Tab-separated table of C-alpha atoms in Angstrom:
chain	number	residue	atom	x	y	z
U	14	SER	CA	-110.359	3.478	14.091
U	15	TYR	CA	-112.568	6.327	15.301
U	16	ASN	CA	-114.782	3.793	17.089
U	17	THR	CA	-111.773	2.642	19.105
U	18	ILE	CA	-110.910	6.242	19.988
U	19	TYR	CA	-114.454	7.018	21.098
U	20	ARG	CA	-114.624	3.825	23.127
U	21	HIS	CA	-111.377	4.653	24.907
U	22	ILE	CA	-112.638	8.153	25.679
U	23	TYR	CA	-115.892	6.854	27.137
U	24	GLN	CA	-114.225	4.114	29.142
U	25	HIS	CA	-110.965	5.697	30.295
U	26	ASN	CA	-111.088	9.475	29.539
U	27	LEU	CA	-107.687	9.020	27.807
U	28	GLY	CA	-106.046	8.714	31.203
U	29	GLU	CA	-107.060	12.205	32.348
U	30	LYS	CA	-108.502	12.764	35.826
U	31	TYR	CA	-112.127	13.819	36.269
U	32	SER	CA	-112.647	17.155	38.014
U	33	SER	CA	-115.764	15.998	39.853
U	34	ARG	CA	-118.068	13.005	40.279
U	35	GLY	CA	-120.447	14.195	37.571
U	36	ASP	CA	-117.740	15.324	35.178
U	37	THR	CA	-117.977	13.686	31.734
U	38	GLY	CA	-114.367	14.509	31.007
U	39	ILE	CA	-113.145	14.715	27.438
U	40	GLN	CA	-116.563	13.546	26.177
U	41	ARG	CA	-118.010	17.040	26.526
U	42	HIS	CA	-115.502	18.402	23.997
U	43	LEU	CA	-116.368	15.883	21.274
U	44	ARG	CA	-117.958	17.315	18.163
U	45	HIS	CA	-120.135	14.248	17.618
U	46	LYS	CA	-121.465	13.286	21.019
U	47	HIS	CA	-122.869	9.804	21.445
U	48	ARG	CA	-125.815	9.007	23.674
U	49	THR	CA	-125.001	8.711	27.361
U	50	ARG	CA	-123.932	5.138	27.887
U	51	HIS	CA	-124.963	2.966	30.798
U	52	SER	CA	-123.613	-0.456	31.620
U	53	LYS	CA	-125.931	-3.178	32.826
U	54	ASN	CA	-124.625	-2.558	36.335
U	55	THR	CA	-125.251	1.188	36.256
U	56	ARG	CA	-127.739	2.307	38.903
U	57	ARG	CA	-129.878	5.218	37.785
U	58	HIS	CA	-131.576	7.549	40.228
U	59	ARG	CA	-135.221	6.827	39.491
U	60	GLU	CA	-138.148	5.015	40.986
U	61	VAL	CA	-137.763	1.254	40.671
U	62	GLN	CA	-140.059	-1.741	40.978
U	63	THR	CA	-139.225	-3.604	44.185
U	64	ASP	CA	-142.120	-6.032	44.709
U	65	TYR	CA	-142.565	-8.145	41.617
U	66	ILE	CA	-142.622	-11.616	40.078
U	67	SER	CA	-139.482	-12.295	38.066
U	68	ILE	CA	-139.605	-13.588	34.502
U	69	HIS	CA	-137.549	-16.510	35.811
U	70	GLU	CA	-140.676	-17.618	37.667
U	71	ARG	CA	-142.771	-17.546	34.502
U	72	PRO	CA	-144.133	-21.033	33.712
U	73	GLY	CA	-142.559	-23.019	30.923
U	74	PHE	CA	-145.779	-23.240	28.922
U	75	ILE	CA	-145.756	-19.436	28.634
U	76	ASN	CA	-142.103	-19.401	27.598
U	77	GLN	CA	-142.899	-22.061	25.005
U	78	ARG	CA	-145.892	-20.117	23.636
U	79	GLN	CA	-148.408	-22.877	24.276
U	80	ARG	CA	-151.497	-20.725	24.778
U	81	ILE	CA	-153.160	-17.532	23.631
U	82	GLY	CA	-153.253	-14.677	26.123
U	83	ASP	CA	-149.720	-14.066	27.342
U	84	TRP	CA	-148.841	-10.535	26.315
U	85	GLU	CA	-145.686	-8.465	26.039
U	86	ILE	CA	-146.032	-4.691	26.312
U	87	ASP	CA	-143.841	-1.752	25.344
U	88	THR	CA	-143.992	1.761	23.925
U	89	VAL	CA	-142.936	3.215	20.585
U	90	ILE	CA	-141.694	6.781	20.830
U	91	GLY	CA	-142.170	9.408	18.154
U	92	ARG	CA	-141.095	13.019	18.456
U	93	THR	CA	-139.898	13.931	21.950
U	94	GLY	CA	-142.587	15.436	24.139
U	95	HIS	CA	-145.448	14.308	21.919
U	96	SER	CA	-147.877	11.376	21.920
U	97	ILE	CA	-146.515	7.831	21.934
U	98	LEU	CA	-147.783	4.382	20.962
U	99	LEU	CA	-148.545	1.689	23.503
U	100	THR	CA	-147.942	-1.728	21.916
U	101	VAL	CA	-149.313	-5.021	23.235
U	102	VAL	CA	-148.364	-8.301	21.522
U	103	ASP	CA	-149.641	-11.835	22.136
U	104	ARG	CA	-146.664	-14.184	22.403
U	105	LEU	CA	-148.261	-17.102	20.550
U	106	SER	CA	-150.216	-15.494	17.722
U	107	ARG	CA	-148.246	-12.218	17.439
U	108	LEU	CA	-151.586	-10.392	17.368
U	109	THR	CA	-150.721	-6.766	18.047
U	110	LEU	CA	-152.795	-4.083	19.732
U	111	ILE	CA	-151.712	-0.455	19.344
U	112	LYS	CA	-153.000	2.542	21.271
U	113	LYS	CA	-152.069	6.200	20.888
U	114	VAL	CA	-151.544	7.721	24.336
U	115	ALA	CA	-150.964	11.357	25.199
U	116	GLN	CA	-147.752	10.933	27.150
U	117	LYS	CA	-145.338	8.414	28.571
U	118	ASP	CA	-146.526	8.093	32.156
U	119	SER	CA	-148.021	5.281	34.196
U	120	GLN	CA	-151.492	6.804	34.415
U	121	GLU	CA	-151.843	7.129	30.639
U	122	ILE	CA	-150.310	3.707	30.065
U	123	ASN	CA	-152.653	1.998	32.521
U	124	LYS	CA	-155.639	3.711	30.960
U	125	GLY	CA	-154.541	2.505	27.525
U	126	LEU	CA	-153.982	-1.051	28.757
U	127	VAL	CA	-157.472	-1.197	30.230
U	128	GLU	CA	-158.926	-0.059	26.903
U	129	LEU	CA	-156.908	-2.558	24.869
U	130	LEU	CA	-156.912	-5.675	27.040
U	131	GLY	CA	-160.272	-4.929	28.620
U	132	ALA	CA	-161.825	-5.370	25.183
U	133	ILE	CA	-160.355	-8.886	24.863
U	134	PRO	CA	-162.294	-11.845	26.349
U	135	LYS	CA	-160.890	-12.685	29.786
U	136	GLU	CA	-159.940	-16.200	28.727
U	137	PHE	CA	-157.394	-14.599	26.367
U	138	VAL	CA	-155.738	-12.316	28.931
U	139	HIS	CA	-153.529	-14.283	31.338
U	140	SER	CA	-150.224	-12.503	31.806
U	141	ILE	CA	-148.213	-9.395	30.936
U	142	THR	CA	-144.460	-9.048	30.476
U	143	PRO	CA	-143.377	-5.372	30.310
U	144	ASP	CA	-139.982	-3.716	30.196
U	145	HIS	CA	-138.552	-1.746	33.100
U	146	GLY	CA	-139.631	1.694	31.901
U	147	THR	CA	-141.004	4.007	34.581
U	148	GLU	CA	-144.276	4.160	32.659
U	149	PHE	CA	-144.915	0.542	33.725
U	150	LEU	CA	-144.205	0.983	37.428
U	151	HIS	CA	-147.843	0.775	38.504
U	152	LEU	CA	-148.956	-2.342	36.666
U	153	ASP	CA	-150.110	-3.755	39.992
U	154	GLU	CA	-153.287	-1.750	39.345
U	155	ILE	CA	-153.719	-3.512	35.992
U	156	SER	CA	-152.956	-6.886	37.558
U	157	GLU	CA	-155.724	-6.397	40.087
U	158	ARG	CA	-158.236	-4.880	37.689
U	159	LEU	CA	-157.803	-7.376	34.844
U	160	GLY	CA	-156.807	-10.387	36.932
U	161	VAL	CA	-153.496	-10.919	35.148
U	162	THR	CA	-150.039	-11.861	36.383
U	163	VAL	CA	-147.174	-9.477	35.608
U	164	TYR	CA	-143.753	-11.053	34.989
U	165	TRP	CA	-140.802	-8.663	35.130
U	166	PRO	CA	-137.736	-9.286	32.955
U	167	ASP	CA	-134.195	-8.536	34.044
U	168	PRO	CA	-133.103	-4.898	33.586
U	169	TYR	CA	-131.473	-4.113	30.236
U	170	SER	CA	-132.521	-7.470	28.773
U	171	PRO	CA	-134.713	-6.734	25.725
U	172	GLU	CA	-134.026	-10.237	24.414
U	173	GLN	CA	-136.351	-11.517	27.149
U	174	ARG	CA	-139.171	-9.671	25.367
U	175	GLY	CA	-138.129	-10.584	21.862
U	176	THR	CA	-141.683	-10.835	20.538
U	177	ASN	CA	-142.431	-7.221	21.386
U	178	GLU	CA	-139.029	-5.969	20.259
U	179	ASN	CA	-139.404	-7.636	16.849
U	180	THR	CA	-142.972	-6.409	16.460
U	181	ASN	CA	-141.940	-2.852	17.266
U	182	GLY	CA	-139.540	-3.103	14.343
U	183	LEU	CA	-142.503	-3.907	12.078
U	184	ILE	CA	-144.514	-1.067	13.603
U	185	ARG	CA	-141.685	1.298	12.666
U	186	GLU	CA	-142.491	0.567	9.032
U	187	TYR	CA	-145.790	2.364	9.600
U	188	PHE	CA	-144.506	4.929	12.113
U	189	PRO	CA	-140.861	5.792	11.293
U	190	LYS	CA	-138.536	7.162	13.962
U	191	ARG	CA	-139.061	10.818	14.900
U	192	THR	CA	-142.567	10.664	13.452
U	193	ASP	CA	-144.941	13.036	15.232
U	194	ILE	CA	-147.578	10.653	16.591
U	195	ASP	CA	-149.809	13.671	17.269
U	196	ASN	CA	-150.443	13.831	13.519
U	197	TYR	CA	-152.196	10.439	13.511
U	198	THR	CA	-155.818	9.978	14.501
U	199	GLU	CA	-157.029	6.950	16.446
U	200	GLN	CA	-158.536	5.704	13.189
U	201	ASP	CA	-155.123	5.974	11.501
U	202	VAL	CA	-153.561	3.894	14.266
U	203	GLU	CA	-156.333	1.284	14.123
U	204	HIS	CA	-155.944	1.019	10.343
U	205	ARG	CA	-152.215	0.319	10.644
U	206	GLN	CA	-152.883	-2.156	13.434
U	207	LYS	CA	-155.275	-4.004	11.133
U	208	GLN	CA	-152.711	-4.032	8.324
U	209	LEU	CA	-150.075	-5.455	10.654
U	210	ASN	CA	-152.352	-8.218	11.935
U	211	GLN	CA	-153.279	-9.216	8.387
U	212	ARG	CA	-149.669	-9.714	7.291
U	213	PRO	CA	-148.683	-13.380	6.874
U	214	ARG	CA	-145.686	-14.247	9.068
U	215	LYS	CA	-143.013	-16.802	8.358
U	216	VAL	CA	-142.854	-17.630	12.083
U	217	LEU	CA	-146.576	-18.507	11.901
U	218	ASN	CA	-146.123	-20.775	8.882
U	219	TYR	CA	-147.344	-17.878	6.724
U	220	GLU	CA	-150.614	-17.492	8.544
U	221	THR	CA	-151.599	-14.076	9.849
U	222	PRO	CA	-151.725	-13.111	13.535
U	223	TYR	CA	-155.469	-12.617	13.105
U	224	GLU	CA	-155.938	-16.182	11.825
U	225	VAL	CA	-153.892	-17.740	14.630
U	226	PHE	CA	-155.484	-15.701	17.421
U	227	PHE	CA	-159.072	-16.228	16.309
U	228	ASP	CA	-158.391	-19.701	14.885
U	229	LYS	CA	-160.130	-19.025	11.620
U	230	PRO	CA	-159.070	-18.164	8.062
U	231	LEU	CA	-158.945	-14.561	6.978
U	232	HIS	CA	-160.913	-13.772	3.819
U	233	LEU	CA	-159.573	-10.627	2.221
U	234	VAL	CA	-161.845	-8.852	-0.217
């Protein structure tokens, strides 16, 4: 099949020698080029987090979703080079906070996190589990400012942040891929956040994230 052919090209270059270390070989002549592929063991030349608490040190009661206030964070990308969405999801209730930020860098992300989590009562903000994106490299500032613990997952292991990954799929229903986030106002984003948090979830026994987080029924007019 064509998938087998492509896989053999990417893995073995059809037996041809590479002209240099950075040479992509036969790949560069393909009409339909796939995204650059990286194995889990690939080391990329970028700034990395070296001093952190591993997700494997995260207490069992957090893993088992036994309290409100343990958050997973990620970003949802729209059109390249434009605004993005910062997404923050409570592991127990699935309550989701969404913030439009100007660009994907640590300064903007930290500012957005302070606005989102700083508005939540402190007793409901205990920990953060991000991914390994460079935009999250300076969460030590957030840890100190908000008094939260940051637990880092293993690289290339999105399944360790399944709550956020699944929620981002729901968010895509409101903000499809390649959508220009610049076209949405903060009010637009807040409206879609409200809609998402008022959706009954099977995983919550058909309660809404709002009802579980605030421990009270939601009366829709």
